[in-house]
Coordinates of C-alpha atoms in Angstrom, one line a residue:
M1 CA 44.1 -22.7 -29.7
R2 CA 45.5 -19.6 -27.9
K3 CA 42.2 -17.8 -28.6
F4 CA 40.2 -20.7 -27.1
Y5 CA 42.2 -20.6 -23.9
L6 CA 41.9 -16.9 -23.7
F7 CA 38.2 -17.1 -24.1
L8 CA 37.9 -19.8 -21.5
F9 CA 40.0 -17.7 -19.0
L10 CA 37.8 -14.7 -19.6
L11 CA 34.7 -16.7 -19.1
I12 CA 36.0 -18.2 -15.8
T13 CA 37.0 -14.8 -14.7
S14 CA 33.7 -13.2 -15.4
V15 CA 31.8 -15.9 -13.6
G16 CA 34.1 -15.9 -10.6
F17 CA 34.2 -12.2 -10.1
A18 CA 30.8 -10.9 -11.2
Q19 CA 29.0 -8.9 -8.6
E20 CA 25.8 -10.5 -7.3
D21 CA 23.1 -9.3 -4.9
A22 CA 21.9 -11.5 -2.2
W23 CA 20.1 -11.6 1.2
V24 CA 21.9 -13.1 4.1
Y25 CA 19.5 -14.4 6.8
F26 CA 20.5 -14.8 10.4
N27 CA 19.2 -17.5 12.7
A28 CA 18.9 -15.7 16.1
K29 CA 18.6 -12.4 17.9
P30 CA 20.6 -13.2 21.1
S31 CA 20.2 -9.8 22.7
A32 CA 16.4 -9.6 22.5
Q33 CA 15.4 -9.5 26.2
P34 CA 16.7 -6.0 27.0
Y35 CA 14.6 -4.6 24.2
F36 CA 11.5 -6.4 25.4
D37 CA 12.2 -5.0 28.9
S38 CA 12.7 -1.4 27.5
P39 CA 10.8 -1.2 24.2
L40 CA 11.5 2.6 23.8
Q41 CA 15.0 1.6 22.7
M42 CA 13.5 0.3 19.5
L43 CA 10.1 1.9 19.0
S44 CA 8.7 5.4 19.8
Q45 CA 5.9 5.9 22.3
R46 CA 3.6 6.7 19.4
A47 CA 4.5 3.3 17.8
L48 CA 3.9 1.5 21.0
D49 CA 0.5 3.3 21.4
R50 CA -0.5 2.2 18.0
R51 CA 0.2 -1.4 19.0
T52 CA -1.7 -1.0 22.2
I53 CA -4.8 0.4 20.5
Q54 CA -4.8 -2.6 18.1
N55 CA -3.8 -5.2 20.6
I56 CA -0.6 -6.0 18.8
V57 CA 2.1 -7.5 21.0
L58 CA 5.8 -7.0 20.5
D59 CA 7.7 -10.0 19.0
A60 CA 11.1 -11.0 17.7
K61 CA 10.6 -9.1 14.5
D62 CA 10.7 -5.8 16.4
I63 CA 14.2 -6.6 17.8
P64 CA 17.1 -5.0 15.9
I65 CA 19.6 -7.3 14.2
D66 CA 22.6 -8.2 16.5
A67 CA 25.2 -5.6 15.6
S68 CA 28.1 -8.1 15.9
Y69 CA 26.6 -10.2 13.1
I70 CA 26.6 -7.2 10.7
N71 CA 30.1 -6.2 11.7
Q72 CA 31.5 -9.7 11.1
I73 CA 29.9 -9.8 7.6
K74 CA 31.2 -6.3 6.9
A75 CA 34.7 -7.4 7.8
V76 CA 34.7 -10.0 5.0
A77 CA 36.8 -8.7 2.1
G78 CA 34.8 -8.3 -1.1
I79 CA 31.4 -7.9 0.7
S80 CA 29.4 -4.7 0.7
V81 CA 26.4 -4.4 3.0
M82 CA 23.7 -2.5 1.2
A83 CA 20.7 -2.6 3.5
K84 CA 19.4 -4.4 6.6
S85 CA 16.0 -5.6 7.9
K86 CA 15.2 -6.4 11.5
W87 CA 11.9 -7.8 10.4
M88 CA 13.5 -10.4 8.2
N89 CA 16.6 -10.7 10.4
A90 CA 18.6 -10.3 7.2
I91 CA 21.0 -8.0 5.4
H92 CA 21.3 -7.2 1.7
V93 CA 24.9 -7.8 0.5
R94 CA 26.8 -7.4 -2.8
G95 CA 29.9 -9.4 -3.8
N96 CA 30.9 -12.3 -6.0
Q97 CA 29.1 -15.6 -5.7
A98 CA 31.8 -17.6 -4.1
I99 CA 32.5 -15.0 -1.3
I100 CA 28.7 -14.6 -0.6
N101 CA 28.4 -18.4 -0.4
S102 CA 31.3 -18.5 2.0
L103 CA 29.2 -16.5 4.5
T104 CA 27.2 -19.6 5.4
A105 CA 30.3 -20.7 7.3
F106 CA 29.3 -18.3 10.0
S107 CA 27.3 -20.1 12.7
F108 CA 24.8 -17.3 12.9
V109 CA 24.0 -17.4 9.2
S110 CA 20.9 -19.5 8.4
K111 CA 20.9 -19.2 4.6
V112 CA 21.9 -17.1 1.6
D113 CA 19.2 -16.2 -0.9
F114 CA 20.6 -14.8 -4.2
A115 CA 18.6 -12.3 -6.3
N116 CA 19.6 -14.4 -9.2
K117 CA 17.4 -17.3 -8.4
S118 CA 19.4 -19.7 -10.6
L119 CA 22.3 -19.4 -8.1
N120 CA 20.1 -20.8 -5.4
Q121 CA 19.6 -24.1 -7.1
V122 CA 22.9 -25.5 -8.4
G123 CA 22.7 -26.9 -11.9
K124 CA 19.3 -25.5 -12.7
I125 CA 19.1 -22.7 -15.3
A126 CA 16.5 -20.1 -14.6
K127 CA 14.0 -19.3 -17.3
L128 CA 14.3 -15.6 -17.9
S129 CA 11.4 -13.5 -19.0
K130 CA 11.9 -10.0 -20.4
I131 CA 9.1 -7.7 -19.1
K132 CA 8.8 -4.0 -19.5
K133 CA 9.5 -1.9 -16.5
V134 CA 6.6 -0.4 -14.6
T135 CA 7.6 2.2 -13.6
K136 CA -5.0 21.6 11.7
S137 CA -8.6 21.0 11.9
K138 CA -11.2 23.8 12.4
N139 CA -14.4 23.7 14.3
T140 CA -16.4 25.0 11.3
K141 CA -17.5 23.2 8.2
I142 CA -14.7 23.1 5.7
N143 CA -15.4 23.9 2.1
Y144 CA -12.1 23.9 0.2
A145 CA -11.7 25.7 -3.1
Y146 CA -10.6 22.5 -4.9
G147 CA -10.4 24.1 -8.3
T148 CA -9.3 21.7 -11.0
S149 CA -8.5 19.0 -8.4
A150 CA -12.2 18.7 -7.4
N151 CA -13.0 15.6 -9.5
Q152 CA -10.3 13.4 -8.1
I153 CA -11.6 14.1 -4.5
Q154 CA -15.4 14.2 -5.3
M155 CA -15.2 10.8 -7.1
L156 CA -14.5 9.3 -3.7
N157 CA -16.9 11.6 -1.8
G158 CA -13.9 12.9 -0.1
Q159 CA -15.3 16.4 0.1
L160 CA -18.0 15.2 2.5
L161 CA -15.4 14.0 4.9
H162 CA -13.5 17.3 4.6
Q163 CA -16.8 19.1 5.4
Q164 CA -17.0 17.0 8.6
N165 CA -13.5 18.2 9.5
Y166 CA -11.9 14.8 8.6
T167 CA -8.9 16.1 6.8
G168 CA -6.2 13.8 8.1
T169 CA -5.5 15.6 11.3
G170 CA -3.5 13.4 13.8
K171 CA -2.6 10.8 11.2
I172 CA 0.9 10.3 9.9
I173 CA 1.7 9.1 6.4
A174 CA 5.1 7.9 5.2
V175 CA 5.8 8.5 1.5
L176 CA 8.4 6.1 0.1
D177 CA 9.5 7.4 -3.3
A178 CA 12.2 8.6 -5.6
G179 CA 12.7 12.2 -4.4
F180 CA 11.1 15.4 -3.0
P181 CA 12.7 18.4 -4.6
G182 CA 10.7 21.7 -4.2
V183 CA 8.7 20.5 -1.2
N184 CA 10.9 22.7 1.0
T185 CA 10.5 25.8 -1.2
T186 CA 7.4 25.9 -3.4
Q187 CA 4.0 27.3 -2.7
P188 CA 1.8 24.1 -2.9
F189 CA 3.7 22.8 0.2
Q190 CA 3.8 26.0 2.2
R191 CA 0.8 25.0 4.3
L192 CA 2.6 21.8 5.3
R193 CA 5.7 23.7 6.2
D194 CA 4.0 26.5 8.1
N195 CA 2.1 24.0 10.2
N196 CA 5.1 21.7 10.8
Q197 CA 3.5 18.8 9.0
I198 CA 6.7 17.6 7.4
L199 CA 8.0 15.6 10.4
G200 CA 11.3 14.6 8.7
G201 CA 12.7 12.0 6.3
Y202 CA 15.8 10.3 5.1
N203 CA 17.5 9.4 1.8
F204 CA 18.1 5.7 2.1
V205 CA 19.7 5.6 -1.4
L206 CA 22.5 8.0 -0.6
R207 CA 22.5 7.3 3.1
N208 CA 22.2 11.0 4.1
P209 CA 19.5 13.2 5.6
D210 CA 18.9 15.2 2.4
F211 CA 15.5 14.1 1.2
Y212 CA 14.6 17.3 -0.7
T213 CA 16.5 16.0 -3.7
G214 CA 16.2 13.2 -6.3
V215 CA 13.5 12.8 -8.9
Y216 CA 10.4 14.9 -8.4
H217 CA 8.0 11.9 -8.7
G218 CA 7.8 11.9 -4.9
T219 CA 7.0 15.6 -4.9
S220 CA 4.0 15.1 -7.2
V221 CA 2.9 12.0 -5.2
L222 CA 3.0 14.1 -1.9
S223 CA 1.0 16.9 -3.6
A224 CA -1.9 14.5 -4.2
M225 CA -2.2 14.1 -0.4
G226 CA -0.8 17.2 1.2
G227 CA -0.7 19.8 -1.5
Y228 CA -2.6 23.1 -1.1
K229 CA -3.0 25.7 -3.7
E230 CA -6.4 27.4 -3.4
N231 CA -8.6 27.1 -6.5
S232 CA -6.1 24.9 -8.1
L233 CA -4.9 21.9 -6.1
V234 CA -6.0 20.5 -2.7
G235 CA -4.8 17.1 -1.6
T236 CA -6.9 14.4 0.0
A237 CA -5.3 14.7 3.4
P238 CA -4.1 18.4 3.7
D239 CA -3.9 18.2 7.5
A240 CA -2.1 14.9 7.9
S241 CA 1.6 14.9 8.8
Y242 CA 4.3 13.3 6.6
Y243 CA 7.6 11.6 6.7
L244 CA 9.5 11.6 3.3
F245 CA 11.8 8.7 2.5
I246 CA 13.8 8.2 -0.6
T247 CA 14.1 4.4 -1.4
E248 CA 14.0 4.4 -5.2
D249 CA 17.3 4.9 -7.1
D250 CA 16.2 6.4 -10.4
T251 CA 19.6 5.7 -12.0
S252 CA 19.1 1.9 -12.0
E253 CA 16.7 -0.9 -11.3
N254 CA 18.1 -3.4 -8.7
P255 CA 16.6 -5.5 -6.0
V256 CA 18.4 -3.5 -3.4
E257 CA 15.5 -1.0 -3.8
E258 CA 13.2 -3.6 -2.3
S259 CA 15.5 -3.9 0.7
L260 CA 15.7 -0.1 1.1
W261 CA 11.9 0.0 1.0
V262 CA 11.7 -2.5 3.8
E263 CA 14.3 -0.7 5.8
A264 CA 12.3 2.6 5.4
A265 CA 9.0 0.8 6.3
E266 CA 10.7 -0.4 9.5
K267 CA 11.8 3.2 10.2
A268 CA 8.2 4.4 9.6
D269 CA 6.9 1.7 12.0
S270 CA 9.4 2.8 14.7
L271 CA 8.3 6.5 14.3
G272 CA 4.6 5.6 14.8
V273 CA 3.5 6.1 11.2
D274 CA -0.1 5.1 10.4
I275 CA -0.1 4.8 6.6
I276 CA 2.6 4.1 4.1
N277 CA 2.1 5.2 0.5
T278 CA 4.3 3.7 -2.1
S279 CA 3.9 4.7 -5.7
L280 CA 6.6 2.2 -6.7
G281 CA 6.4 -1.2 -8.2
Y282 CA 9.0 -3.7 -9.2
F283 CA 9.0 -6.5 -11.7
E284 CA 11.9 -6.2 -14.1
Y285 CA 15.5 -5.3 -13.2
D286 CA 18.5 -4.2 -15.2
N287 CA 20.0 -7.7 -14.8
P288 CA 17.3 -9.9 -16.3
A289 CA 18.4 -12.7 -13.9
Y290 CA 17.1 -10.6 -11.0
S291 CA 13.7 -10.0 -12.6
H292 CA 10.5 -11.3 -11.1
T293 CA 8.1 -13.7 -12.8
Y294 CA 4.3 -13.6 -12.7
S295 CA 4.3 -16.8 -10.6
E296 CA 6.1 -14.8 -7.9
M297 CA 3.2 -12.3 -7.7
N298 CA 1.7 -14.2 -4.8
G299 CA 2.3 -11.8 -2.0
A300 CA 4.7 -14.2 -0.3
T301 CA 7.8 -14.4 -2.5
A302 CA 9.3 -10.9 -3.2
F303 CA 11.3 -9.4 -0.3
I304 CA 9.3 -6.1 -0.5
S305 CA 6.0 -7.9 -0.5
R306 CA 6.9 -9.9 2.6
G307 CA 8.0 -6.6 4.2
A308 CA 4.7 -5.0 3.3
E309 CA 2.8 -7.8 5.0
I310 CA 4.9 -7.4 8.2
A311 CA 4.2 -3.7 8.1
F312 CA 0.5 -4.5 8.2
S313 CA 1.0 -6.9 11.0
R314 CA 2.6 -4.0 13.0
G315 CA -0.7 -2.1 12.7
M316 CA 0.0 0.1 9.7
I317 CA -1.8 0.3 6.4
V318 CA 0.2 0.1 3.2
V319 CA -1.3 1.7 0.0
A320 CA 0.5 0.9 -3.2
A321 CA 0.2 1.7 -6.9
A322 CA -1.0 -1.3 -8.9
G323 CA 1.3 -0.4 -11.8
N324 CA 1.0 0.9 -15.3
S325 CA 1.7 -2.2 -17.4
A326 CA -1.6 -3.0 -19.0
G327 CA -1.1 -3.6 -22.7
T328 CA 2.4 -4.9 -22.3
S329 CA 3.6 -8.5 -22.3
N330 CA 3.1 -8.5 -18.5
P331 CA -0.2 -6.7 -17.8
Y332 CA -0.3 -7.7 -14.1
I333 CA 0.3 -5.9 -10.9
A334 CA 3.9 -5.6 -9.6
V335 CA 5.3 -6.0 -6.1
P336 CA 4.4 -5.0 -3.5
A337 CA 0.9 -4.5 -4.8
D338 CA 0.6 -8.3 -4.9
A339 CA 0.7 -8.6 -1.1
A340 CA -2.6 -9.7 0.4
S341 CA -3.0 -6.9 2.9
V342 CA -1.7 -4.1 0.7
I343 CA -4.4 -1.8 -0.7
A344 CA -3.4 -1.9 -4.4
V345 CA -4.9 1.0 -6.3
G346 CA -5.7 1.0 -10.0
A347 CA -6.5 4.0 -12.2
V348 CA -9.7 5.3 -13.8
N349 CA -10.2 8.4 -15.8
A350 CA -12.4 11.4 -14.8
S351 CA -15.6 9.6 -15.9
E352 CA -14.7 6.5 -13.8
S353 CA -13.7 4.2 -16.7
L354 CA -10.6 2.0 -16.5
A355 CA -7.5 3.8 -17.6
S356 CA -5.8 1.9 -20.5
F357 CA -2.5 1.6 -18.7
S358 CA -3.7 0.4 -15.3
S359 CA -2.3 -3.0 -14.3
I360 CA -4.7 -5.8 -13.8
G361 CA -5.0 -8.9 -11.6
P362 CA -5.4 -11.5 -10.4
S363 CA -2.4 -12.2 -8.2
S364 CA -0.7 -15.4 -9.3
D365 CA -2.5 -17.3 -6.5
G366 CA -5.9 -16.1 -7.7
R367 CA -6.7 -13.2 -5.4
I368 CA -8.6 -10.1 -6.6
K369 CA -6.2 -7.4 -7.5
P370 CA -6.2 -4.4 -7.8
D371 CA -8.2 -3.8 -4.6
V372 CA -9.8 -0.4 -5.4
M373 CA -9.7 2.4 -8.0
A374 CA -9.1 6.1 -8.0
Q375 CA -8.5 8.7 -10.6
G376 CA -5.2 8.2 -12.3
K377 CA -5.8 9.8 -15.7
S378 CA -5.2 13.6 -15.9
V379 CA -4.6 13.9 -12.2
V380 CA -4.0 17.4 -10.9
L381 CA -0.6 17.6 -9.1
S382 CA 2.3 19.9 -8.4
D383 CA 5.8 19.6 -10.0
E384 CA 9.1 20.5 -8.3
L385 CA 8.7 24.1 -9.4
G386 CA 5.3 24.5 -7.8
N387 CA 3.4 24.5 -11.1
T388 CA 0.0 22.8 -11.2
V389 CA 0.3 20.1 -13.8
Y390 CA -1.7 17.1 -15.1
A391 CA -0.2 13.6 -15.1
D392 CA -1.2 10.0 -15.6
G393 CA -0.4 6.9 -13.6
T394 CA -1.5 4.6 -10.8
S395 CA 1.4 6.4 -9.0
F396 CA -1.1 9.2 -8.4
S397 CA -4.2 7.0 -7.8
S398 CA -2.4 5.6 -4.8
P399 CA -1.7 8.8 -2.8
I400 CA -5.2 10.1 -3.6
M401 CA -6.5 6.9 -1.9
A402 CA -3.9 7.0 0.9
G403 CA -4.9 10.5 1.9
M404 CA -8.6 9.5 2.1
V405 CA -7.7 6.5 4.2
A406 CA -6.1 8.9 6.6
C407 CA -9.3 10.9 6.8
L408 CA -11.4 7.8 7.3
W409 CA -9.1 6.6 10.1
Q410 CA -9.2 10.1 11.7
A411 CA -13.0 9.7 11.8
N412 CA -12.6 6.2 13.4
P413 CA -9.6 6.4 15.6
S414 CA -10.4 3.3 17.6
K415 CA -10.6 1.1 14.5
T416 CA -7.8 -1.3 13.7
N417 CA -6.0 -1.3 10.3
V418 CA -7.9 -4.5 9.5
E419 CA -11.2 -2.8 10.2
I420 CA -10.3 0.4 8.2
R421 CA -9.3 -1.7 5.2
Q422 CA -12.6 -3.7 5.4
L423 CA -14.6 -0.5 5.7
L424 CA -12.8 0.8 2.6
L425 CA -13.5 -2.3 0.5
K426 CA -17.1 -2.6 1.6
S427 CA -17.8 1.0 0.5
A428 CA -16.6 0.4 -3.0
D429 CA -19.1 0.3 -5.9
R430 CA -18.2 -3.2 -7.1
F431 CA -17.9 -4.8 -3.7
A432 CA -20.6 -7.3 -4.4
T433 CA -19.1 -8.2 -7.8
P434 CA -15.4 -7.5 -7.9
N435 CA -13.2 -8.3 -10.9
N436 CA -9.5 -8.1 -11.8
Q437 CA -9.7 -4.9 -13.8
Y438 CA -11.5 -2.7 -11.2
G439 CA -11.0 -4.8 -8.1
Y440 CA -13.8 -3.9 -5.6
G441 CA -14.3 -0.6 -7.5
I442 CA -14.3 3.0 -6.5
P443 CA -14.8 3.6 -2.7
D444 CA -17.3 6.0 -1.3
F445 CA -15.6 7.4 1.8
N446 CA -18.7 9.1 3.2
L447 CA -20.5 5.7 3.0
A448 CA -17.5 4.1 4.8
V449 CA -17.9 6.7 7.6
T450 CA -21.6 6.1 7.8
N451 CA -21.1 2.3 7.9
A452 CA -18.6 2.6 10.7
L453 CA -20.8 4.8 12.7
S454 CA -23.8 2.5 12.1
L455 CA -21.8 -0.6 13.2
N456 CA -20.7 1.2 16.4
T457 CA -24.4 1.8 17.2
F458 CA -26.1 -1.5 16.2
S459 CA -26.4 -4.4 18.6
K460 CA -26.1 -8.0 17.5
D461 CA -29.8 -8.5 17.9
D462 CA -30.7 -5.7 15.5
F463 CA -32.0 -6.0 12.0
V464 CA -30.5 -3.1 10.0
V465 CA -30.6 -1.9 6.5
Y466 CA -28.1 0.9 5.9
P467 CA -27.4 3.4 4.6
N468 CA -30.9 4.6 3.9
P469 CA -31.1 6.7 1.7
A470 CA -28.4 4.8 -0.3
T471 CA -26.3 5.5 -3.3
D472 CA -24.6 2.6 -4.9
F473 CA -25.3 -0.3 -2.4
I474 CA -26.9 -1.3 0.9
T475 CA -25.7 -3.5 3.6
I476 CA -28.1 -5.7 5.6
L477 CA -27.3 -6.8 9.1
L478 CA -29.2 -9.9 10.1
P479 CA -30.1 -10.5 13.8
V480 CA -28.0 -13.0 15.7
G481 CA -28.8 -16.6 14.8
Q482 CA -29.6 -15.7 11.2
D483 CA -26.9 -16.8 8.8
R484 CA -28.5 -16.1 5.4
A485 CA -31.6 -14.7 3.9
M486 CA -33.2 -13.9 0.5
V487 CA -33.6 -10.2 -0.3
S488 CA -36.1 -9.0 -2.9
I489 CA -36.5 -5.4 -4.0
Y490 CA -39.6 -4.1 -5.7
S491 CA -40.5 -0.9 -7.5
I492 CA -43.3 1.2 -6.0
S493 CA -45.6 -0.4 -8.6
G494 CA -44.8 -3.8 -7.3
Q495 CA -42.4 -5.0 -10.0
K496 CA -39.5 -7.1 -8.7
V497 CA -36.3 -5.5 -9.8
L498 CA -33.7 -7.4 -7.8
D499 CA -33.3 -10.7 -6.0
K500 CA -30.2 -11.7 -4.1
E501 CA -29.3 -14.1 -1.3
I502 CA -27.2 -12.5 1.5
T503 CA -25.1 -14.1 4.2
V504 CA -23.3 -12.9 7.3
Q505 CA -20.1 -12.9 5.3
S506 CA -21.5 -11.3 2.2
A507 CA -24.2 -8.8 3.3
S508 CA -24.0 -6.1 0.7
I509 CA -26.2 -5.6 -2.3
S510 CA -25.3 -3.4 -5.3
L511 CA -28.0 -0.8 -6.3
K512 CA -26.1 0.5 -9.3
T513 CA -28.5 -0.9 -11.8
L514 CA -31.5 0.8 -10.2
S515 CA -32.7 4.3 -11.0
K516 CA -33.1 6.9 -8.3
G517 CA -36.3 6.7 -6.4
M518 CA -38.2 4.8 -3.7
Y519 CA -38.3 1.0 -3.5
L520 CA -39.7 -1.7 -1.2
Y521 CA -37.7 -4.5 0.1
K522 CA -38.4 -7.9 1.7
V523 CA -35.9 -9.9 3.7
E524 CA -36.9 -13.5 4.3
S525 CA -35.4 -16.8 5.7
N526 CA -36.9 -19.9 7.2
S527 CA -37.4 -18.3 10.5
F528 CA -37.2 -14.5 9.9
F529 CA -39.1 -11.9 7.9
N530 CA -38.8 -8.1 7.6
S531 CA -39.8 -5.5 5.0
G532 CA -39.6 -1.8 4.5
K533 CA -38.7 1.1 2.2
I534 CA -35.4 2.2 0.8
I535 CA -34.5 5.3 -1.2
K536 CA -32.0 5.2 -4.0
R537 CA -30.3 8.6 -4.4

């Protein structure tokens, strides 16, 4: 009997005093007006300029959390404040369940959301699912000595943008990762250092300014964008500028890393960053009760995914690794790659075939994921010692893509993030027929630049077929008043080789099945007809 009572006492003790993670949401921002009156208190001029260019107004999400709220929570015995988010008007806390629940007694607290979802619904036992962890511009034509890194750039036709001096100049990329040792000392990053392209950073995990520490995963990720070692390694955006933020704690897996990510994204926003690259993905945590489920991969549930969507609403582009979980019990994309506006990047090998590890879609609400693909197998990178190495993972597909997005945006500085994202998708080789292994396929960034320039030139009354010559697909712009048409393509000998209906919303046609050469096309609707020639390169 004594053993029974002892066991019962230990059980009650462990339940009552176990440390839990939770988000505490506040219901107001009472000191907002002074910030609206003087926005430079919360956002840099560059951040405000980004909003102005994209016609994005300031709103309550931009206002910092009321400091008195945080201080009152901090004063509660047994509560640790781990992170904060002005976008969510929330803080991440750690403490025992009863004390965290007691925080709802504060009039300014709207709700408490436990990472252990079963604690949010009294009496309901959560179904747990054990999933494996996924872990300056020149005025002359630039011809980089890419060396062994040539394929990962040329696959995206990135070298053609570089030759047009679109190398990321003027764009800022924030890298949210696990650490950046060697970036301050080794040769592949000397060009960044000499040109003052490392603008700063912060270690959110340890809460100190030393970001040249931690796990070198971030170093390798940065090298895929900003690295430069002639005849060996050239990144996709060697002239972009970078902020380096450590948000990933490699010693454990805990939802606080999602909160640190959102906090870093908010900092990136305030600094005027254009693009966030995150080669991180979360699904399973050390405490299985905190782990996500596939049903939560809907872009609207996970804290980090909701933060990524807000980042996009502020005018930034978020590029994320799709994940490396194909072939496991959960082959699907992780968060924040599930977010609708995030450009989730999967991995292909050097010959453009799907890498066996690359996570697949769809999102749990049925959207195409991943969005696009880049080389993620045998990628040429730098390690923390400055050695040129090969590595696998969507962790490296993502920065390859993010760097090229910076080059595309440099070429089209007046475009919004929405327009840049759409140009990217429409240039991809499977845009007309996407699937949940390749998404919309492998982008052609030279085509994206061509498309953007064409769209800037055409009037709404024009009938346009572009590009011509074409590589993998053509886009047909119908004159105003024409919503759809049938397109037929013929060989020079008159044999019909392709038939497809186009609409204003779906105006691209894949030419991948056609051999190189000249073809004839006819575009016809009830009240419109045009014909001409097109060359497949």
